Coordinates of C-alpha atoms and ligand atoms in Angstrom, one line a residue:
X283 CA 0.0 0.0 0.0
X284 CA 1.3 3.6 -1.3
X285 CA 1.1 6.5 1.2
X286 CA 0.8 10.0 0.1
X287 CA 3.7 12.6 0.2
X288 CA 1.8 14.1 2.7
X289 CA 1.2 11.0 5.2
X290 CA 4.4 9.9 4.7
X291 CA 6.6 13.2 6.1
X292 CA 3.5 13.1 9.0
X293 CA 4.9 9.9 10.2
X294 CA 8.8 10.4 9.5
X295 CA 8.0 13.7 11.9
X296 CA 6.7 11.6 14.2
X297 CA 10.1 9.7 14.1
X298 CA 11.8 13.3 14.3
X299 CA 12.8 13.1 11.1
X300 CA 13.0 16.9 9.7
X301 CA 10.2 18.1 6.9
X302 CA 9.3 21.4 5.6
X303 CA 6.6 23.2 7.4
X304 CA 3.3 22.6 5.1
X305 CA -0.6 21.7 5.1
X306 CA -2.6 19.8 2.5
X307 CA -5.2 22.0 0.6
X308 CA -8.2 20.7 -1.2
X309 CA -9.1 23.5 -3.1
X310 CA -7.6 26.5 -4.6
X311 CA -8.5 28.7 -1.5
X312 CA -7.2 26.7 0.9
X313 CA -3.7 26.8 -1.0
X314 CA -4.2 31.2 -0.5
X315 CA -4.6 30.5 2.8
X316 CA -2.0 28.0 4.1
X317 CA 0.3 30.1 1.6
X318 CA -0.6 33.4 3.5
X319 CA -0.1 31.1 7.1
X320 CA 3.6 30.0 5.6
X321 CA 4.7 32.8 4.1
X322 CA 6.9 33.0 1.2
X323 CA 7.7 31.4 -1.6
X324 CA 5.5 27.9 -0.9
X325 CA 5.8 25.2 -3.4
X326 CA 2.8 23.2 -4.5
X327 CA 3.0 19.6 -5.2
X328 CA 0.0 17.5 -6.5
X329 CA -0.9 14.8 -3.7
X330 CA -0.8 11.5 -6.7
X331 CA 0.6 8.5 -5.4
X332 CA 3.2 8.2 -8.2
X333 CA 6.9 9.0 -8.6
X334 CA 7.9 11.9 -11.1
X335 CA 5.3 14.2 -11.0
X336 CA 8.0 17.4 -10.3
X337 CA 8.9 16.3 -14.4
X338 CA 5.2 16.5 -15.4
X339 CA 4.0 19.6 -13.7
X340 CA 3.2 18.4 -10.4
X341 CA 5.7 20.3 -8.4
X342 CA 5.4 24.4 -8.6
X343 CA 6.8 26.9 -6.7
X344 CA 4.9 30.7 -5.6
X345 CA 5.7 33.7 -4.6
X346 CA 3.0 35.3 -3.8
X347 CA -0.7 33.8 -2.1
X348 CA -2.9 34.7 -5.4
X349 CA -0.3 32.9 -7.1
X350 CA -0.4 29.6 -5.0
X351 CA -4.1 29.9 -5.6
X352 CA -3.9 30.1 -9.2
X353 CA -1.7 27.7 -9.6
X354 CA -3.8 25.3 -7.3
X355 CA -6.6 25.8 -9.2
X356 CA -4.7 25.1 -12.6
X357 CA -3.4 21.8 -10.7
X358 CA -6.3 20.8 -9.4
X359 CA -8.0 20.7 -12.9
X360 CA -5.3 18.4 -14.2
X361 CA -4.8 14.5 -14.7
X362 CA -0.9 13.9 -14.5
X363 CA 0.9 12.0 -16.3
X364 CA 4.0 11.1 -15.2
X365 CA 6.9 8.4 -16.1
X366 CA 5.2 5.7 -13.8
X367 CA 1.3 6.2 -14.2
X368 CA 0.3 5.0 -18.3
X369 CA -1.2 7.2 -20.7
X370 CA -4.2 7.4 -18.6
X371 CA -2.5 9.9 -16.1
X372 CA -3.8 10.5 -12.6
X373 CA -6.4 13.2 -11.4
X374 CA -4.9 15.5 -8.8
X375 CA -6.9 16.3 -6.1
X376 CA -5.2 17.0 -2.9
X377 CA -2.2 19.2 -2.7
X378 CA 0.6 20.0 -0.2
X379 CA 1.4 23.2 0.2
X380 CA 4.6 23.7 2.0
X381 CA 7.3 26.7 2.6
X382 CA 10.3 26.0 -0.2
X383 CA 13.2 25.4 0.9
X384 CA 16.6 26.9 -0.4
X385 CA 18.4 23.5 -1.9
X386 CA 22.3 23.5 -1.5
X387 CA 22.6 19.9 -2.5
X388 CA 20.2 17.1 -2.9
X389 CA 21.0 13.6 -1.7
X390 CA 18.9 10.2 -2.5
X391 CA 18.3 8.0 0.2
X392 CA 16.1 5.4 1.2
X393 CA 15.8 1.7 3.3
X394 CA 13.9 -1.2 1.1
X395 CA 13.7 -5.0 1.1
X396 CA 16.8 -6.7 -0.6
X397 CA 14.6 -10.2 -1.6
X398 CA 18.1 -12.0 -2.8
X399 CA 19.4 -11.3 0.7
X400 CA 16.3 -11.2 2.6
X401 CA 17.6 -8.1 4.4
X402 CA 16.8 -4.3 4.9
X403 CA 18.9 -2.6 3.0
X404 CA 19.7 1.4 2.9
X405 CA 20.8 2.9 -0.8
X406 CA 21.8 6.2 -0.6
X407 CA 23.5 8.6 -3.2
X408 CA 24.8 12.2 -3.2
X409 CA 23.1 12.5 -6.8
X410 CA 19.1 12.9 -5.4
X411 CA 16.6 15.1 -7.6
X412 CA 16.6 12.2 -10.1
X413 CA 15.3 8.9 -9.9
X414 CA 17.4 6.3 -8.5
X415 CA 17.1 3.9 -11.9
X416 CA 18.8 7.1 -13.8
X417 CA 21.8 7.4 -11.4
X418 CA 21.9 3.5 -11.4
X419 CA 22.3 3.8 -15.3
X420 CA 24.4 6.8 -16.1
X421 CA 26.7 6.8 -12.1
X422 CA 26.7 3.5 -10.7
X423 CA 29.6 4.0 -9.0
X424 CA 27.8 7.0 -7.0
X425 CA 25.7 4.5 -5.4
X426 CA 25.6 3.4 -1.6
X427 CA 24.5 0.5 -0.5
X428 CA 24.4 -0.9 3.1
X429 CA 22.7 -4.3 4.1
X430 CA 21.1 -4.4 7.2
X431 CA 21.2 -7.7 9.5
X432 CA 17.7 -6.7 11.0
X433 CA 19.1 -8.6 14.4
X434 CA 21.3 -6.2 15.4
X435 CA 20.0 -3.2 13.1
X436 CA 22.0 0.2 12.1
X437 CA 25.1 -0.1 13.3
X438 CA 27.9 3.2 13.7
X439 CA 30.2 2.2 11.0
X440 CA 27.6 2.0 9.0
X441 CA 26.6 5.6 9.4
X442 CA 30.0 6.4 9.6
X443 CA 30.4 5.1 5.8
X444 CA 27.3 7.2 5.0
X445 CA 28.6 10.3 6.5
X446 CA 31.8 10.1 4.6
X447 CA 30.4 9.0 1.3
X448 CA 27.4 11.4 1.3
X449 CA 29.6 14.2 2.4
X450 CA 27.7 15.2 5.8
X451 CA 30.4 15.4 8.2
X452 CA 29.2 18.4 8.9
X453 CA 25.6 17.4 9.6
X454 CA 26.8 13.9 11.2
X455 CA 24.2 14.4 14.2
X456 CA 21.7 14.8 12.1
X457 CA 22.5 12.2 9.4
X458 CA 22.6 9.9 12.5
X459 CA 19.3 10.3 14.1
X460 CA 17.6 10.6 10.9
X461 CA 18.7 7.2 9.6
X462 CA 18.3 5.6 12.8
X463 CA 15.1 6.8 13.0
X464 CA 14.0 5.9 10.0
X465 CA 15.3 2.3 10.0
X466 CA 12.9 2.2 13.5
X467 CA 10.0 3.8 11.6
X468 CA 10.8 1.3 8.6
X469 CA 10.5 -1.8 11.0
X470 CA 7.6 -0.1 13.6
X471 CA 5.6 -0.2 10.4
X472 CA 6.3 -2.7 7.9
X473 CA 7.3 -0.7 5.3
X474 CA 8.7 -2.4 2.3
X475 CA 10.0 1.4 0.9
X476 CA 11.0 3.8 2.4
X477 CA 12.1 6.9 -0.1
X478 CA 13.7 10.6 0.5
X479 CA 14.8 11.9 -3.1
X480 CA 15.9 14.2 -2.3
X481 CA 16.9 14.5 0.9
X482 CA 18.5 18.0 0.9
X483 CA 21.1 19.8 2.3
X484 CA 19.3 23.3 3.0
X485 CA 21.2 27.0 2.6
X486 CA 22.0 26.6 6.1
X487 CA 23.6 23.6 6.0
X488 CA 20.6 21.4 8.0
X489 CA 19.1 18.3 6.4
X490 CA 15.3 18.3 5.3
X491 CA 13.2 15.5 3.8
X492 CA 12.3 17.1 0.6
X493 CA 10.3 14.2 -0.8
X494 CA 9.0 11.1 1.1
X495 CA 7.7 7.8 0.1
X496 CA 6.6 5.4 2.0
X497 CA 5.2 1.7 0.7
X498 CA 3.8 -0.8 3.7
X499 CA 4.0 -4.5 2.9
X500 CA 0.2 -5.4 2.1
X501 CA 0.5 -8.4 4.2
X502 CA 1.0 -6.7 7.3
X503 CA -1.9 -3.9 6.9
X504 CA -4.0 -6.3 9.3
X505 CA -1.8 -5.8 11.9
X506 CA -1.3 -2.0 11.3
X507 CA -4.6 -0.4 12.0
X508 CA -3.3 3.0 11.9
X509 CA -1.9 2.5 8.5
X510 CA -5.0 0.7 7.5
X511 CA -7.0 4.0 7.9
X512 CA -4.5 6.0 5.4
X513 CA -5.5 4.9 2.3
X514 CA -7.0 6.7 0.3
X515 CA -10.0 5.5 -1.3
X516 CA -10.2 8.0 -4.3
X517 CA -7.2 6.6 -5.8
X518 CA -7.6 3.6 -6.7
X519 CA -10.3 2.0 -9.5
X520 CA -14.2 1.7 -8.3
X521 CA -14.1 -1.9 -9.6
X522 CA -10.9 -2.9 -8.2
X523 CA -12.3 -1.8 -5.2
X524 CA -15.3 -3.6 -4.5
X525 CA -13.3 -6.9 -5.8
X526 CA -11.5 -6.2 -2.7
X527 CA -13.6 -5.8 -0.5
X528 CA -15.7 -9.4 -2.0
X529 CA -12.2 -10.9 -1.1
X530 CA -11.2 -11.2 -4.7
X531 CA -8.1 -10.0 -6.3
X532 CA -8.7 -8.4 -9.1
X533 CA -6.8 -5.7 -11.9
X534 CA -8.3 -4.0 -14.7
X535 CA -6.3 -4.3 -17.8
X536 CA -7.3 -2.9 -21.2
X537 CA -7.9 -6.0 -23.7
X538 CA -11.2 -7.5 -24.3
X539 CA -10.6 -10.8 -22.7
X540 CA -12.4 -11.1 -18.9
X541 CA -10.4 -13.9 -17.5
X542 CA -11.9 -15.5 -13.9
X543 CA -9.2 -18.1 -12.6
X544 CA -8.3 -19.1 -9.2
X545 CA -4.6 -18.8 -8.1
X546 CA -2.7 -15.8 -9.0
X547 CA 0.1 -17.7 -10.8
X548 CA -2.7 -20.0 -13.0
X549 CA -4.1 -16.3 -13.3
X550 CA -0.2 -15.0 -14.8
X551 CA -0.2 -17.6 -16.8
X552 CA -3.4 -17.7 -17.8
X553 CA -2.7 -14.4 -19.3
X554 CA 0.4 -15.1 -20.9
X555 CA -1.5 -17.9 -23.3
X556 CA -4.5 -15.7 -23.8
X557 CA -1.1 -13.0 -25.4
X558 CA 0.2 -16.0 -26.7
X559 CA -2.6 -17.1 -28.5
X560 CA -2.8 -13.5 -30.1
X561 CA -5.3 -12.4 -27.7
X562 CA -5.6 -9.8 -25.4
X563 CA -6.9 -9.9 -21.6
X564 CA -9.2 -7.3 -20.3
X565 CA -8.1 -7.9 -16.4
X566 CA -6.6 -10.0 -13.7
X567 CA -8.5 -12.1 -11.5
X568 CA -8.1 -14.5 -8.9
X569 CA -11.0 -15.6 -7.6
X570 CA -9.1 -17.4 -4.6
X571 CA -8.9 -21.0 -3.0
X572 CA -12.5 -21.4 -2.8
X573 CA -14.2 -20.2 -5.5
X574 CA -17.7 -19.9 -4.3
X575 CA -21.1 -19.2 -5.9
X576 CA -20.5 -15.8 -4.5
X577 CA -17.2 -15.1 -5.1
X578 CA -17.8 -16.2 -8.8
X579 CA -21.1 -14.1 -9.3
X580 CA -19.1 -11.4 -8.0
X581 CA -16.2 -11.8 -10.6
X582 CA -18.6 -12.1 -13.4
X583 CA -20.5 -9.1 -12.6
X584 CA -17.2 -6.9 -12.2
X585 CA -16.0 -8.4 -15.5
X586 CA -19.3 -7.7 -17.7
X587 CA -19.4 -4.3 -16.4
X588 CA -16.6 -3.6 -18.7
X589 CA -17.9 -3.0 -22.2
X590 CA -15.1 -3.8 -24.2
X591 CA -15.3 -7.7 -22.6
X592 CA -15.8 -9.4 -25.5
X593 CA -15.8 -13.1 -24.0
X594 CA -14.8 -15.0 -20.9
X595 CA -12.1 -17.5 -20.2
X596 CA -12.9 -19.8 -17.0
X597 CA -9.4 -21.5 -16.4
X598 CA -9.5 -23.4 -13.1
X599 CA -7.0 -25.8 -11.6
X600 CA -9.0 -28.0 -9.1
X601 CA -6.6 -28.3 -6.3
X602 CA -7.7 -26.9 -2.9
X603 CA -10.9 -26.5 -4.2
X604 CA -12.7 -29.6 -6.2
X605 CA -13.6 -28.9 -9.9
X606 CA -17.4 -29.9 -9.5
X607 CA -17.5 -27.7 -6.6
X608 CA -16.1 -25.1 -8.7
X609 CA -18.4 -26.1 -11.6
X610 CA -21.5 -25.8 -9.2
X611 CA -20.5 -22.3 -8.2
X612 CA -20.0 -21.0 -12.1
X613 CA -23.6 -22.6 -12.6
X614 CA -25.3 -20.8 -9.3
X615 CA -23.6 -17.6 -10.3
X616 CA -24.8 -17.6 -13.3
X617 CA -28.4 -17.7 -12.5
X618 CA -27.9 -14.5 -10.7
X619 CA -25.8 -12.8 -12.8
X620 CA -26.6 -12.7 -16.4
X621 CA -24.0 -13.3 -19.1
X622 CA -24.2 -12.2 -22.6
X623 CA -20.8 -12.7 -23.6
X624 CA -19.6 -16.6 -24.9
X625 CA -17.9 -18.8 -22.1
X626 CA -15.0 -20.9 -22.4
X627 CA -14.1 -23.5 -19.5
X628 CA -11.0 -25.3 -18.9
X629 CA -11.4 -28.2 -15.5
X630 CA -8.5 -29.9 -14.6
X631 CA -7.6 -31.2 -11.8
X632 CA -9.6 -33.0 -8.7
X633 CA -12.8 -34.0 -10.3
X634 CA -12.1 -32.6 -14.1
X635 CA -15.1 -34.9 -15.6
X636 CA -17.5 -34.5 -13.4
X637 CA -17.3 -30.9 -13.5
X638 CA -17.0 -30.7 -17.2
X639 CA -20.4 -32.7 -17.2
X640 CA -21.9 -30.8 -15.0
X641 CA -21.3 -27.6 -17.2
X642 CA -21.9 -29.4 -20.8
X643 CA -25.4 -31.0 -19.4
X644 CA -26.4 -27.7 -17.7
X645 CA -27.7 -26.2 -21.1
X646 CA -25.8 -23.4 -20.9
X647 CA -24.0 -22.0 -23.8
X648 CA -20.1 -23.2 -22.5
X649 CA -17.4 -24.0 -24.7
X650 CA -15.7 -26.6 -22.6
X651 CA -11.6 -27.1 -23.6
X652 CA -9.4 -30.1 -23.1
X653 CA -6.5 -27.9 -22.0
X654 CA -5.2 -24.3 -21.3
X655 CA -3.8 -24.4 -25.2
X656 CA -6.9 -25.2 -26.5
X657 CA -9.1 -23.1 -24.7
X658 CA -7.0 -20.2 -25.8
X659 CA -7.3 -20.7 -29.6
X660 CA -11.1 -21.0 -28.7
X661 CA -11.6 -17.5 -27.1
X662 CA -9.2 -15.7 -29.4
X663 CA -11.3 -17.3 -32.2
X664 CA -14.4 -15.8 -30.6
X665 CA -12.6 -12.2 -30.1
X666 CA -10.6 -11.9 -33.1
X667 CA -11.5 -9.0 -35.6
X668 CA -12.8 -10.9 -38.5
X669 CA -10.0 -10.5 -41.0
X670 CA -11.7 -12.2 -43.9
X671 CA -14.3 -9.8 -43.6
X672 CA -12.4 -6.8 -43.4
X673 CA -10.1 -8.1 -46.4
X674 CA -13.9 -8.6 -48.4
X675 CA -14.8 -5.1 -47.8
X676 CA -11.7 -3.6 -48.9
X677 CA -12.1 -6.0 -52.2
X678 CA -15.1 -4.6 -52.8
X679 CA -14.4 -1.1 -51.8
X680 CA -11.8 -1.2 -54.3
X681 CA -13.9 -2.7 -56.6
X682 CA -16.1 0.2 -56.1
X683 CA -13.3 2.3 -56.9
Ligands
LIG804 P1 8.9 14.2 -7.6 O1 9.2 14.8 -9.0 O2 7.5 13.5 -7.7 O3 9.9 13.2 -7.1 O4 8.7 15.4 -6.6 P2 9.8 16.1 -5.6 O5 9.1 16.4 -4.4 O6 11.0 15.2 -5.5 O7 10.1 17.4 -6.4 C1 10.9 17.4 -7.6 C2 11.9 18.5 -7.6 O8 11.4 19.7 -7.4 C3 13.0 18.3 -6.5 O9 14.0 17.4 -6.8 C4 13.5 19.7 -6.3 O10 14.5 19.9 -7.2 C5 12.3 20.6 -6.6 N1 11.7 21.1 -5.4 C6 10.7 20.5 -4.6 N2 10.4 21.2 -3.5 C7 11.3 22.3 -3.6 C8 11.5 23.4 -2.7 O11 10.9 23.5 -1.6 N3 12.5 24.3 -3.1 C9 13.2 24.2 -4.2 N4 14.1 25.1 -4.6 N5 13.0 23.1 -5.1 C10 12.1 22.2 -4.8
LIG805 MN1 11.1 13.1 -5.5

């Protein structure tokens, strides 16, 4: 789960971690006024939770209150598109105003999950401003990085090398509280990022979180109430939403394919045939381990919803879960949920014939497959543009001609 800017500088202050002064403003007065409280120049930075946004217009600086408001209201008009969102772009509408700060140098730092090593570990670099993939590329020998054995956590030489390398011998208090503390925030909450860039050296030689980004491992939200209650709603997809909350998992993609398969690495694959096969999926979905009428019912009204769906590929692998059991569900959900768009079904697994039965002698319009090859040539065949015909009507176009 993706925090805002916003949330995530309110809990590296509660860690004493050193942010600029600042409020979030939800409409072009409100920027005016927490300009006018700040005083001058603020910068305004569009509340999205993606990366980039100072590149696509997101970040502005003003000197004057009637300008923050102008520019808020320009802002909050906008959808941004930045290097990480898609075409589609993001609608802004929250910003954080905040007193600018007077940049000396700008410094990347931040503490994430190293999977190959199953540690923290911090990668700091004196080049912050831009992302850490660019100074990967074009200065790999300007980056820091420091695994952490989470037994004995941050140790002094360790912030020692960071001092030295990061050239803050000057600010070495501060450098040392701040990563201490956020290594504690960074464990205290789960986090699996945890991102200043840029952490910046101000005109008066202190250190200031500039930027902050904070990611909490999904799997631990249960257990982090307070973290639970920061997400924000609004940003994320209606549909994706409600999946959620039925206990499905579910992503919107943009082909015309609705796929409903249980297991998320049946429903990976599942999409890689349907692309295989020439095809193109109109979303993820697992439906989980148990696949129930309800769970189903649910998937197939989320997937119909979207117009473009031009047919549906059931793949099910019946391991936890029995395939007639699964068969039973597909047939009570459909008898609340109506389907206009052709079925395909591929069973295998615990109980493969007697599910396929059950769905062949139910008297619903199924295409039934033998395997996960065939029943992708049988749904592309269904979603296919119809080349012959288009090739006919250019003939006779031409003919016409
Ligand atoms: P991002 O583009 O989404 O990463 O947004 P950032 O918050 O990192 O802002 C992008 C860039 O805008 C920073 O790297 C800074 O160069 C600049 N910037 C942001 N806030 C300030 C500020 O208070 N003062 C000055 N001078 N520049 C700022
Ligand atoms: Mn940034």
């Amino acid at each position: 789960m993706k925090l805002h800017e916003y949330q995530a500088k309110e809990l590296m202050s509660q860690y004493e971690v050193p942010i600029p002064e600042g409020r979030v403003a939800y409409f072009p007065y409100d920027a005016w006024m927490v300009a006018m409280e700040l005083g001058f120049p603020v910068v305004l930075k569009a509340q999205v939770l993606t990366g980039g946004r100072g590149k696509a217009g997101g970040v502005k600086i003003a000197k004057t209150a009637d300008e923050a408001r102008d520019i808020a209201q320009e802002l909050f008009g906008k959808t941004l598109v930045t290097a990480q969102t898609g075409p589609q772009g993001v609608k802004v509408r929250k910003l954080l105003v905040e007193k600018a700060s007077s940049i000396k140098r700008e410094l990347y730092f931040s503490i994430t999950i190293d999977r190959t090593i199953g540690k923290p570990v911090v990668i700091a670099s004196k080049r912050g401003g831009m992302s850490i993939e660019e100074v990967s590329e074009l200065y790999p020998e300007d980056i820091i990085k420091i695994p952490i054995d989470p037994a004995v956590g941050f140790l002094p030489y360790q912030i020692r090398r960071l001092k030295y390398d990061l050239d803050l011998v000057e600010q070495e208090k501060e450098i040392s509280r701040i990563v201490s503390n956020l290594y504690k925030l960074f464990i205290d909450k789960d986090c699996s990022l945890l991102e200043m860039n840029p952490l910046v050296v101000t005109d008066t030689n202190h250190l200031v979180a500039l930027d902050a980004k904070i990611e909490i491992d999904d799997n631990a939200i249960f257990r982090r109430k307070e973290i639970a209650k920061m997400r924000d709603l609004t940003e994320y997809d209606p549909d994706e939403l409600e999946a959620r909350f039925a206990g499905l998992n579910f992503i919107k993609l943009d082909g015309d394919i609705g796929c409903m398969v249980n297991g998320a690495g049946l429903a990976m694959a599942t999409m890689d045939v349907i692309k295989f096969a020439g095809g193109n999926p109109a979303n993820f979905l697992d439906v989980g381990g148990e696949a129930t009428p309800d769970t189903i019912a649910k998937g197939f009204e989320i997937i119909t919803r979207d117009p473009k769906v031009k047919a549906i590929f059931i793949n099910i692998f019946g391991g936890i879960v029995r395939c007639d059991k699964v068969a039973n569900g597909i047939l009570q959900a459909l008898k609340t949920v109506e389907v206009k768009v052709p079925i395909v079904v591929r069973l295998t697994g615990m109980n493969k014939e007697e599910g396929m039965e059950m769905l062949k002698n139910s008297g619903l319009a199924f295409s039934v497959a033998q395997d996960i090859k065939e029943a992708a040539h049988m749904i592309t065949q269904i979603t296919k543009p119809k080349k012959e015909e288009n090739q006919t009507t250019k003939e006779t176009n031409k003919k016409e001609k």
